[in-house]
Short mmCIF file of C-alpha atoms in Angstrom, two decimals:
data_model
loop_
_atom_site.label_atom_id
_atom_site.label_comp_id
_atom_site.label_asym_id
_atom_site.label_seq_id
_atom_site.Cartn_x
_atom_site.Cartn_y
_atom_site.Cartn_z
CA MET B 1 24.96 -289.67 80.74
CA LYS B 2 24.64 -293.25 81.95
CA ASN B 3 23.32 -292.10 85.34
CA ARG B 4 20.74 -289.92 83.58
CA VAL B 5 19.56 -292.88 81.50
CA ASN B 6 19.39 -295.05 84.61
CA ARG B 7 17.34 -292.40 86.41
CA LYS B 8 14.95 -292.20 83.48
CA ILE B 9 14.57 -295.97 83.48
CA LEU B 10 13.97 -296.00 87.25
CA ASN B 11 11.44 -293.16 86.94
CA TRP B 12 9.66 -295.01 84.18
CA VAL B 13 9.60 -298.23 86.21
CA GLY B 14 8.31 -296.29 89.23
CA TRP B 15 5.60 -294.67 87.11
CA VAL B 16 4.57 -298.04 85.68
CA TRP B 17 4.46 -299.57 89.16
CA ARG B 18 2.26 -296.74 90.44
CA SER B 19 0.14 -296.70 87.30
CA LEU B 20 -3.47 -297.81 87.67
CA TRP B 21 -3.18 -299.34 84.19
CA PHE B 22 -0.42 -301.66 85.37
CA ARG B 23 -2.21 -302.50 88.61
CA LEU B 24 -5.45 -303.37 86.85
CA ILE B 25 -3.66 -305.57 84.31
CA ALA B 26 -1.53 -307.19 87.03
CA LEU B 27 -4.59 -307.79 89.20
CA TYR B 28 -6.45 -309.31 86.27
CA ILE B 29 -3.50 -311.61 85.46
CA VAL B 30 -3.11 -312.62 89.12
CA LEU B 31 -6.83 -313.42 89.45
CA VAL B 32 -6.83 -315.44 86.24
CA GLY B 33 -3.54 -317.11 87.23
CA LEU B 34 -4.85 -318.07 90.68
CA THR B 35 -8.06 -319.41 89.16
CA LEU B 36 -6.07 -321.38 86.59
CA LEU B 37 -3.66 -322.67 89.26
CA THR B 38 -6.54 -323.78 91.47
CA PHE B 39 -8.21 -325.53 88.57
CA SER B 40 -4.92 -327.14 87.48
CA ILE B 41 -4.18 -328.49 90.95
CA TYR B 42 -7.72 -329.82 91.28
CA PHE B 43 -7.58 -331.35 87.80
CA TYR B 44 -4.16 -332.90 88.52
CA PHE B 45 -5.32 -334.65 91.67
CA GLN B 46 -8.53 -335.74 90.01
CA LEU B 47 -6.54 -337.12 87.08
CA GLN B 48 -4.06 -338.76 89.44
CA GLN B 49 -6.89 -340.39 91.37
CA HIS B 50 -8.46 -341.54 88.13
CA GLU B 51 -5.17 -343.09 86.96
CA GLN B 52 -4.67 -344.72 90.37
CA ASN B 53 -8.15 -346.19 90.27
CA GLN B 54 -7.53 -347.40 86.73
CA VAL B 55 -4.27 -349.12 87.76
CA ASP B 56 -5.98 -350.76 90.75
CA ALA B 57 -8.80 -351.99 88.56
CA ASN B 58 -6.30 -353.37 86.02
CA LEU B 59 -4.33 -355.14 88.75
CA GLU B 60 -7.42 -356.75 90.19
CA THR B 61 -8.61 -357.78 86.73
CA ALA B 62 -5.17 -359.22 85.95
CA VAL B 63 -5.26 -361.34 89.12
CA LEU B 64 -8.72 -362.65 88.40
CA GLN B 65 -7.83 -363.53 84.81
CA ILE B 66 -4.41 -365.07 85.55
CA ILE B 67 -5.56 -367.38 88.36
CA PRO B 68 -6.87 -369.94 85.80
CA SER B 69 -3.28 -370.19 84.52
CA ILE B 70 -2.06 -371.30 87.97
CA ASP B 71 -2.13 -374.95 89.00
CA LEU B 72 -3.50 -375.01 92.54
CA ASP B 73 -4.19 -378.76 92.78
CA ASN B 74 -0.84 -380.42 92.15
CA GLY B 75 1.68 -379.45 94.76
CA PRO B 76 2.56 -375.85 95.60
CA PRO B 77 0.86 -373.25 93.38
CA HIS B 78 2.70 -372.80 90.09
CA PHE B 79 2.07 -371.68 86.53
CA ARG B 80 0.93 -374.27 84.09
CA GLN B 81 3.12 -374.84 81.07
CA TYR B 82 2.48 -372.21 78.38
CA ASP B 83 4.01 -371.06 75.13
CA ASP B 84 4.61 -367.26 74.86
CA SER B 85 4.39 -367.46 71.06
CA LYS B 86 0.95 -369.03 71.24
CA ASP B 87 -0.39 -367.62 74.49
CA SER B 88 -1.39 -364.12 73.48
CA ASN B 89 -4.72 -363.83 75.32
CA GLU B 90 -5.16 -360.64 77.34
CA ASN B 91 -3.83 -360.96 80.90
CA SER B 92 -2.36 -364.37 80.14
CA PRO B 93 1.14 -364.94 81.57
CA GLY B 94 2.71 -364.14 78.22
CA ASP B 95 0.60 -360.98 77.85
CA LEU B 96 1.39 -359.77 81.39
CA ARG B 97 5.12 -360.47 80.86
CA SER B 98 5.12 -358.36 77.67
CA LYS B 99 3.27 -355.48 79.31
CA GLY B 100 5.77 -355.23 82.14
CA TYR B 101 3.64 -356.51 84.99
CA MET B 102 5.37 -358.19 87.91
CA VAL B 103 3.65 -361.40 89.04
CA ARG B 104 4.80 -363.64 91.87
CA ILE B 105 3.27 -366.60 93.61
CA LEU B 106 3.97 -367.13 97.31
CA GLY B 107 3.45 -370.19 99.40
CA THR B 108 1.65 -370.26 102.68
CA ASP B 109 4.89 -369.37 104.41
CA GLY B 110 5.32 -366.22 102.26
CA LYS B 111 8.21 -367.53 100.20
CA VAL B 112 8.22 -366.99 96.44
CA VAL B 113 7.51 -370.19 94.54
CA GLY B 114 7.01 -368.75 91.06
CA GLY B 115 6.34 -365.64 89.05
CA LEU B 116 6.91 -363.39 86.04
CA ASN B 117 9.43 -360.56 85.70
CA GLN B 118 10.21 -360.87 89.39
CA LEU B 119 13.95 -361.32 88.93
CA ASN B 120 14.19 -357.88 87.33
CA THR B 121 11.95 -356.39 90.00
CA PRO B 122 13.66 -356.20 93.39
CA ILE B 123 10.45 -355.79 95.40
CA PRO B 124 10.74 -356.44 99.14
CA LEU B 125 9.32 -359.72 100.38
CA ASN B 126 8.17 -358.38 103.70
CA LEU B 127 4.91 -357.01 102.33
CA PRO B 128 1.72 -357.38 104.33
CA LEU B 129 0.21 -360.73 103.28
CA GLU B 130 -3.44 -359.78 103.15
CA ASN B 131 -5.95 -359.10 100.44
CA GLY B 132 -5.65 -355.52 99.18
CA TYR B 133 -3.43 -352.84 97.67
CA SER B 134 -0.13 -351.39 98.79
CA THR B 135 2.42 -348.98 97.35
CA VAL B 136 6.03 -349.85 98.09
CA PRO B 137 9.45 -348.71 96.89
CA ALA B 138 11.73 -351.20 95.18
CA GLU B 139 14.78 -352.34 97.06
CA ASP B 140 16.97 -350.05 94.95
CA ASN B 141 14.75 -347.07 95.88
CA LYS B 142 14.68 -346.06 92.23
CA THR B 143 11.11 -347.04 91.49
CA THR B 144 7.85 -347.44 93.31
CA TRP B 145 5.34 -350.21 92.70
CA ARG B 146 1.63 -350.55 93.16
CA ILE B 147 0.98 -354.13 94.40
CA TYR B 148 -2.28 -356.06 94.59
CA THR B 149 -2.23 -359.15 96.84
CA GLN B 150 -4.87 -361.91 96.88
CA ALA B 151 -5.05 -365.30 98.65
CA LEU B 152 -5.08 -368.50 96.58
CA GLU B 153 -7.39 -371.40 97.46
CA TRP B 154 -7.73 -375.02 96.28
CA ARG B 155 -10.37 -375.66 93.73
CA GLN B 156 -10.59 -379.42 94.51
CA PRO B 157 -10.31 -381.35 97.82
CA ARG B 158 -6.92 -383.12 98.27
CA SER B 159 -5.92 -385.95 100.60
CA GLY B 160 -9.15 -385.78 102.50
CA GLY B 161 -9.01 -381.99 102.59
CA GLN B 162 -11.80 -379.68 101.72
CA GLY B 163 -12.15 -377.44 98.66
CA GLY B 164 -11.43 -373.76 99.20
CA GLU B 165 -8.57 -374.24 101.63
CA PHE B 166 -5.75 -371.65 101.62
CA VAL B 167 -2.68 -372.64 99.57
CA GLY B 168 -0.72 -369.37 99.10
CA TRP B 169 -0.74 -365.86 97.67
CA ILE B 170 -0.55 -364.14 94.33
CA GLN B 171 0.84 -360.61 93.91
CA VAL B 172 0.61 -358.52 90.75
CA GLY B 173 2.57 -355.26 90.56
CA TRP B 174 2.78 -352.26 88.27
CA PRO B 175 5.53 -349.59 88.30
CA THR B 176 4.08 -346.21 89.27
CA PHE B 177 6.45 -344.29 87.00
CA LEU B 178 4.43 -345.61 84.06
CA THR B 179 1.32 -344.15 85.69
CA TYR B 180 3.09 -340.82 86.19
CA ASP B 181 4.29 -340.90 82.59
CA ALA B 182 0.70 -341.34 81.45
CA LEU B 183 -0.35 -338.61 83.88
CA ALA B 184 2.30 -336.28 82.49
CA ASP B 185 1.21 -336.99 78.93
CA SER B 186 -2.37 -336.13 79.89
CA TYR B 187 -1.26 -333.00 81.77
CA LYS B 188 1.08 -331.59 79.12
CA PRO B 189 -1.70 -329.80 77.18
CA ILE B 190 -2.72 -327.97 80.36
CA LEU B 191 0.86 -326.93 81.10
CA LEU B 192 1.24 -325.68 77.56
CA ALA B 193 -2.08 -323.83 77.78
CA ILE B 194 -1.17 -321.94 80.99
CA PRO B 195 1.19 -319.35 79.40
CA ILE B 196 -1.22 -318.91 76.50
CA VAL B 197 -4.11 -318.29 78.90
CA LEU B 198 -2.00 -315.85 80.93
CA LEU B 199 -1.05 -314.00 77.76
CA LEU B 200 -4.71 -313.81 76.79
CA ALA B 201 -5.45 -312.62 80.34
CA ALA B 202 -2.85 -309.87 79.95
CA LEU B 203 -4.44 -308.78 76.67
CA GLY B 204 -7.88 -308.95 78.28
CA GLY B 205 -6.64 -306.93 81.26
CA TRP B 206 -5.13 -304.35 78.93
CA PHE B 207 -8.42 -304.10 77.00
CA LEU B 208 -10.40 -303.84 80.24
CA ALA B 209 -8.04 -301.19 81.62
CA ARG B 210 -8.29 -299.28 78.36
CA GLN B 211 -12.10 -299.40 78.49
CA VAL B 212 -12.12 -298.25 82.12
CA LEU B 213 -9.22 -295.78 82.16
CA GLY B 214 -9.34 -294.51 78.57
CA PRO B 215 -12.14 -292.02 79.35
CA ILE B 216 -10.32 -290.96 82.52
CA THR B 217 -7.22 -290.27 80.41
CA ARG B 218 -9.31 -288.10 78.09
CA ILE B 219 -10.75 -286.30 81.12
CA THR B 220 -7.19 -285.69 82.37
CA ARG B 221 -6.05 -284.32 79.01
CA THR B 222 -9.09 -282.04 78.82
CA ALA B 223 -8.40 -280.78 82.36
CA GLN B 224 -4.73 -280.14 81.49
CA ALA B 225 -5.73 -278.16 78.41
CA ILE B 226 -8.01 -275.87 80.39
CA SER B 227 -6.73 -272.51 81.53
CA SER B 228 -8.28 -269.33 82.86
CA THR B 229 -8.23 -267.91 79.33
CA ASP B 230 -9.79 -270.95 77.66
CA LEU B 231 -12.58 -272.87 79.37
CA ALA B 232 -14.35 -273.94 76.20
CA GLY B 233 -13.01 -277.53 76.17
CA ARG B 234 -15.49 -280.27 77.05
CA ILE B 235 -15.29 -284.04 77.44
CA GLU B 236 -17.08 -285.99 74.74
CA LEU B 237 -17.54 -289.66 75.68
CA THR B 238 -19.51 -292.10 73.58
CA GLY B 239 -20.17 -295.67 74.61
CA SER B 240 -18.62 -295.21 78.06
CA THR B 241 -19.91 -296.87 81.21
CA ALA B 242 -22.64 -295.24 83.28
CA GLU B 243 -20.17 -294.34 86.06
CA ILE B 244 -17.66 -292.75 83.69
CA GLY B 245 -20.51 -291.01 81.87
CA ARG B 246 -21.69 -289.47 85.16
CA LEU B 247 -18.12 -288.42 85.95
CA ALA B 248 -17.76 -286.76 82.53
CA THR B 249 -21.15 -285.06 82.88
CA THR B 250 -20.24 -283.80 86.36
CA PHE B 251 -16.89 -282.55 85.07
CA ASN B 252 -18.55 -280.76 82.13
CA ASP B 253 -21.10 -279.20 84.48
CA MET B 254 -18.25 -277.99 86.68
CA LEU B 255 -16.55 -276.50 83.61
CA ASP B 256 -19.80 -274.77 82.67
CA ARG B 257 -19.99 -273.24 86.14
CA LEU B 258 -16.33 -272.26 86.07
CA GLN B 259 -16.66 -270.74 82.62
CA GLY B 260 -19.73 -268.79 83.75
CA ALA B 261 -17.88 -267.62 86.87
CA PHE B 262 -14.80 -266.55 84.87
CA GLU B 263 -16.95 -264.76 82.32
CA ARG B 264 -18.85 -262.97 85.07
CA GLU B 265 -15.56 -262.05 86.72
CA ARG B 266 -14.15 -260.68 83.46
CA ARG B 267 -17.35 -258.78 82.80
CA PHE B 268 -17.41 -257.52 86.38
CA THR B 269 -13.79 -256.35 86.14
CA ALA B 270 -14.44 -254.59 82.83
CA ASP B 271 -17.68 -253.00 84.06
CA ALA B 272 -16.19 -251.96 87.39
CA SER B 273 -13.24 -250.40 85.58
CA HIS B 274 -15.65 -248.58 83.26
CA GLU B 275 -17.79 -247.37 86.16
CA LEU B 276 -14.74 -246.10 88.01
CA ARG B 277 -13.15 -244.58 84.93
CA THR B 278 -16.22 -242.53 83.96
CA PRO B 279 -16.37 -240.30 87.09
CA LEU B 280 -12.57 -240.18 87.35
CA THR B 281 -12.32 -239.05 83.73
CA ALA B 282 -14.96 -236.40 84.40
CA LEU B 283 -13.10 -235.23 87.50
CA LYS B 284 -9.81 -235.02 85.66
CA GLY B 285 -11.39 -233.12 82.79
CA GLN B 286 -13.01 -230.62 85.12
CA ILE B 287 -9.79 -230.09 87.06
CA GLU B 288 -7.73 -229.66 83.88
CA VAL B 289 -10.20 -227.10 82.50
CA SER B 290 -10.13 -225.19 85.78
CA LEU B 291 -6.35 -225.14 85.80
CA ASP B 292 -6.05 -224.25 82.14
CA GLN B 293 -6.79 -220.58 82.75
CA PRO B 294 -8.03 -218.31 85.52
CA ARG B 295 -11.77 -218.68 86.30
CA THR B 296 -14.33 -216.64 88.13
CA GLN B 297 -15.47 -217.65 91.59
CA THR B 298 -18.81 -218.78 90.21
CA GLU B 299 -17.11 -221.03 87.63
CA TYR B 300 -14.90 -222.57 90.32
CA ILE B 301 -17.98 -223.23 92.47
CA ASP B 302 -19.75 -224.93 89.52
CA THR B 303 -16.68 -227.07 88.85
CA LEU B 304 -16.47 -228.12 92.50
CA LYS B 305 -20.18 -229.00 92.51
CA ASP B 306 -19.72 -231.19 89.45
CA ALA B 307 -16.67 -232.78 91.03
CA ASN B 308 -18.63 -233.38 94.24
CA THR B 309 -21.33 -235.13 92.22
CA GLU B 310 -18.77 -237.47 90.66
CA VAL B 311 -17.15 -238.11 94.05
CA ASP B 312 -20.56 -239.00 95.49
CA ARG B 313 -21.04 -241.45 92.65
CA LEU B 314 -17.62 -242.99 93.37
CA ILE B 315 -18.50 -243.29 97.07
CA ARG B 316 -21.83 -244.98 96.24
CA LEU B 317 -20.08 -247.37 93.90
CA SER B 318 -17.32 -248.25 96.39
CA ASN B 319 -19.88 -248.72 99.21
CA SER B 320 -21.97 -251.00 96.99
CA LEU B 321 -18.92 -253.05 96.01
CA LEU B 322 -17.83 -253.29 99.66
CA SER B 323 -21.30 -254.47 100.72
CA LEU B 324 -21.39 -257.12 98.00
CA SER B 325 -17.90 -258.31 98.89
CA ARG B 326 -18.81 -258.69 102.57
CA MET B 327 -22.02 -260.52 101.69
CA ASP B 328 -20.10 -262.88 99.42
CA GLN B 329 -17.66 -263.71 102.22
CA GLY B 330 -20.36 -263.99 104.87
CA GLN B 331 -18.75 -261.16 106.85
CA GLN B 332 -21.78 -258.88 106.80
CA LYS B 333 -23.60 -259.40 110.10
CA PHE B 334 -26.99 -257.69 110.38
CA PRO B 335 -29.09 -257.69 113.55
CA ARG B 336 -32.50 -259.36 113.15
CA GLU B 337 -35.79 -258.06 114.39
CA ASN B 338 -39.47 -258.61 113.68
CA VAL B 339 -40.48 -256.38 110.77
CA ASP B 340 -44.06 -255.59 109.78
CA LEU B 341 -43.87 -255.62 105.98
CA SER B 342 -47.14 -253.73 105.46
CA ASP B 343 -45.88 -250.80 107.58
CA LEU B 344 -42.47 -250.87 105.88
CA LEU B 345 -43.87 -250.92 102.34
CA ASP B 346 -46.50 -248.29 103.12
CA SER B 347 -43.75 -245.99 104.42
CA LEU B 348 -41.58 -246.58 101.33
CA VAL B 349 -44.45 -245.89 98.91
CA GLU B 350 -45.11 -242.64 100.73
CA THR B 351 -41.40 -241.73 100.59
CA MET B 352 -41.16 -242.41 96.85
CA GLN B 353 -44.41 -240.66 96.02
CA PRO B 354 -42.84 -237.23 95.23
CA LEU B 355 -40.40 -238.84 92.77
CA ALA B 356 -43.30 -240.67 91.07
CA GLU B 357 -45.37 -237.51 90.83
CA ALA B 358 -42.42 -235.61 89.36
CA LYS B 359 -42.33 -238.17 86.52
CA ASP B 360 -46.12 -238.26 86.19
CA ILE B 361 -46.19 -241.93 87.31
CA THR B 362 -48.96 -243.40 89.45
CA LEU B 363 -47.43 -245.21 92.46
CA SER B 364 -49.81 -247.25 94.60
CA GLY B 365 -49.65 -249.97 97.25
CA GLN B 366 -51.97 -252.90 98.02
CA PHE B 367 -51.19 -254.33 101.45
CA THR B 368 -52.87 -256.77 103.78
CA SER B 369 -52.40 -256.45 107.54
CA GLY B 370 -49.16 -258.17 108.59
CA PRO B 371 -47.30 -260.35 107.86
CA ILE B 372 -44.33 -260.22 110.23
CA ILE B 373 -40.91 -261.47 109.12
CA SER B 374 -37.61 -261.85 110.96
CA GLY B 375 -35.05 -259.65 109.23
CA ASN B 376 -33.00 -256.49 109.21
CA PHE B 377 -35.10 -253.36 108.83
CA ASP B 378 -32.37 -251.26 107.13
CA GLN B 379 -31.48 -253.96 104.58
CA LEU B 380 -35.15 -254.62 103.77
CA THR B 381 -35.61 -250.89 103.26
CA ARG B 382 -32.62 -250.86 100.90
CA LEU B 383 -34.00 -253.89 99.03
CA PHE B 384 -37.41 -252.39 98.28
CA MET B 385 -36.00 -248.90 97.67
CA ASN B 386 -33.76 -250.41 94.95
CA LEU B 387 -36.73 -252.19 93.34
CA LEU B 388 -38.98 -249.11 93.50
CA ASP B 389 -36.21 -246.82 92.21
CA ASN B 390 -35.56 -249.26 89.34
CA ALA B 391 -39.27 -249.41 88.45
CA LEU B 392 -39.67 -245.60 88.48
CA LYS B 393 -36.54 -245.09 86.35
CA TYR B 394 -37.74 -247.28 83.49
CA THR B 395 -41.45 -246.53 83.52
CA PRO B 396 -42.47 -243.79 81.08
CA ALA B 397 -44.64 -240.78 81.96
CA ALA B 398 -48.32 -241.57 82.65
CA GLY B 399 -47.17 -245.10 83.60
CA LYS B 400 -48.09 -247.06 86.67
CA VAL B 401 -46.08 -248.77 89.42
CA THR B 402 -47.84 -251.04 91.92
CA VAL B 403 -46.55 -252.61 95.12
CA SER B 404 -48.54 -255.57 96.52
CA LEU B 405 -48.15 -257.83 99.55
CA LYS B 406 -49.62 -261.33 99.95
CA GLU B 407 -49.18 -264.33 102.22
CA ILE B 408 -48.45 -267.64 100.48
CA GLY B 409 -48.08 -270.47 102.96
CA SER B 410 -45.08 -269.81 105.19
CA PHE B 411 -43.83 -266.99 102.93
CA ALA B 412 -44.69 -263.37 102.36
CA ARG B 413 -44.73 -262.39 98.69
CA ILE B 414 -44.01 -258.79 97.65
CA ASP B 415 -44.56 -257.80 94.00
CA VAL B 416 -43.19 -254.58 92.48
CA ALA B 417 -44.88 -254.25 89.08
CA ASP B 418 -44.68 -251.60 86.38
CA ASN B 419 -46.16 -251.18 82.91
CA GLY B 420 -42.95 -249.87 81.39
CA GLN B 421 -41.05 -250.95 78.28
CA GLY B 422 -40.29 -254.44 79.57
CA ILE B 423 -37.09 -256.48 79.32
CA PRO B 424 -36.17 -258.88 76.49
CA LYS B 425 -36.45 -262.53 77.55
CA GLU B 426 -32.79 -263.38 76.90
CA HIS B 427 -31.68 -260.80 79.48
CA LEU B 428 -33.83 -262.02 82.38
CA PRO B 429 -31.44 -264.74 83.69
CA HIS B 430 -28.63 -262.17 83.98
CA LEU B 431 -30.44 -259.25 85.63
CA PHE B 432 -29.03 -259.97 89.10
CA GLU B 433 -25.42 -260.13 87.90
CA ARG B 434 -23.18 -257.26 88.89
CA PHE B 435 -22.96 -254.39 86.39
CA TYR B 436 -25.18 -256.28 83.96
CA ARG B 437 -27.01 -253.91 81.63
CA VAL B 438 -29.83 -254.64 79.22
CA HIS B 439 -28.59 -251.62 77.26
CA SER B 440 -24.97 -250.56 77.51
CA ASP B 441 -25.79 -246.95 78.36
CA ARG B 442 -28.79 -247.62 80.57
CA THR B 443 -27.21 -247.44 84.03
CA SER B 444 -24.64 -244.76 83.44
CA SER B 445 -27.11 -242.42 81.82
CA SER B 446 -29.51 -242.78 84.74
CA GLY B 447 -26.88 -242.14 87.38
CA GLY B 448 -26.94 -245.63 88.89
CA THR B 449 -24.05 -247.94 89.76
CA GLY B 450 -25.33 -251.05 88.01
CA LEU B 451 -25.28 -252.92 91.33
CA GLY B 452 -28.79 -252.26 92.64
CA LEU B 453 -30.34 -255.56 91.57
CA ALA B 454 -27.22 -257.52 92.56
CA ILE B 455 -27.43 -256.02 96.06
CA ALA B 456 -31.16 -256.75 96.17
CA TYR B 457 -30.46 -260.38 95.29
CA GLU B 458 -27.84 -260.72 98.06
CA ILE B 459 -30.16 -259.13 100.64
CA VAL B 460 -32.93 -261.57 99.75
CA ARG B 461 -30.48 -264.48 99.93
CA TRP B 462 -29.30 -263.32 103.37
CA HIS B 463 -32.94 -263.46 104.53
CA GLN B 464 -33.24 -267.09 103.16
CA GLY B 465 -35.72 -265.86 100.57
CA LYS B 466 -36.04 -265.83 96.81
CA ILE B 467 -36.41 -263.13 94.16
CA THR B 468 -37.75 -263.68 90.63
CA VAL B 469 -38.55 -261.49 87.64
CA GLU B 470 -41.12 -261.74 84.86
CA SER B 471 -41.30 -259.32 81.96
CA LYS B 472 -42.91 -258.83 78.57
CA LEU B 473 -41.82 -256.28 76.02
CA ASN B 474 -44.08 -253.19 75.91
CA GLU B 475 -46.21 -254.61 78.74
CA GLY B 476 -44.08 -254.25 81.85
CA THR B 477 -42.02 -256.06 84.47
CA VAL B 478 -42.80 -257.72 87.82
CA PHE B 479 -40.18 -258.36 90.49
CA SER B 480 -41.41 -260.86 93.10
CA VAL B 481 -39.72 -261.26 96.48
CA TYR B 482 -40.46 -264.26 98.72
CA LEU B 483 -39.46 -263.91 102.39
CA PRO B 484 -40.07 -266.51 105.14
CA LYS B 485 -42.48 -265.36 107.84
CA ALA B 486 -41.37 -265.19 111.46
CA HIS B 487 -42.30 -268.24 113.55
#
């Protein structure tokens, strides 16, 4: 039980680690954290430099303001007498003592001759004696001091000397830990703000990941809910980004195509089963009747003729299905040759003329000389025979069927037009689908397989052409075939 729980935890951790949600949020936090860290480091050094400059300025100001309190004219430099209780001016000896400054006065030989707070400040004496700043550790190595050193000069000539002569040094120091304490106090708000900012970054990353990946999650759920029996689900996204919107649109378009393909497959399977069942049922019925009781020779011959008719229909249907299957898979290889369309169509019109006359239909052709196309003669014959046979079947007596040939740019256009009953507009997009019928009994009652127009479409496609249909009820139908001319 414990191992199972541990495995579940490990699987969950592994899923989280591989999750794009987690990676986006983690990346967002890392980017914000790095930006915040860079800013914090920069701000820290800028603040440190500012505090350092402020300390240096204070030290220099303290030296300039304390020099008047030093007697430079009467013996070695030393502080004048002062009263701490009364001397409260800023940067006076009493003020500097109270603030914690270290002040010491050195003679020309570098020895200490006076000072403030120096006894409690074990600062080395071997400092460079020159005007400027230095940072040195105390002798106990517990603290570090920032020291400003400046030379002292006489104000008045003495014993024949000249004013401005060197008489010693003054050093003013400030413990750096006080600077760092001030720096820490200034930096605390930033340190406290860092976890808050990172938390806000995590929330922002989660919101961003939700905005980006939420639609993808819905797409995934929609895809998981789709099966071969239910393709009706679609992705509905409102307010999504342009990229996600295009993805959803593309996915919905794919579902539309899949749904159409599945529906055509189901309809094809049902229609094929129906087309196969009809002649097989007829055959079985005829055989059962013949076996039911003895028959005369003439009756047996009639039964065999009927059975032969149904077998021929089955053979035509199976051949048509085999041809379509090979064309779909690109396995049907036809030799190409130059074909004169005017000669081909003229021959077909002549061949179909007896059938037209038997139905009292006027069949005529209007052909220009040429054009020549590169194609397969037998398949082109089958294409136009299917179109002519279709036109003659559904054109009433005293009707008219016309075949015309024109050249339009680099294409030859062949129109097969009739003035029959026409086809309703809603059926036109589906005419080239396999077994599609405008009326459920139309093909079977006329002896066809329901695959003629589908085969015609595939033949045209094999020739890199195009076939279209236009029709108006009670006015007629026009099938137009566009085939590229031979170069």
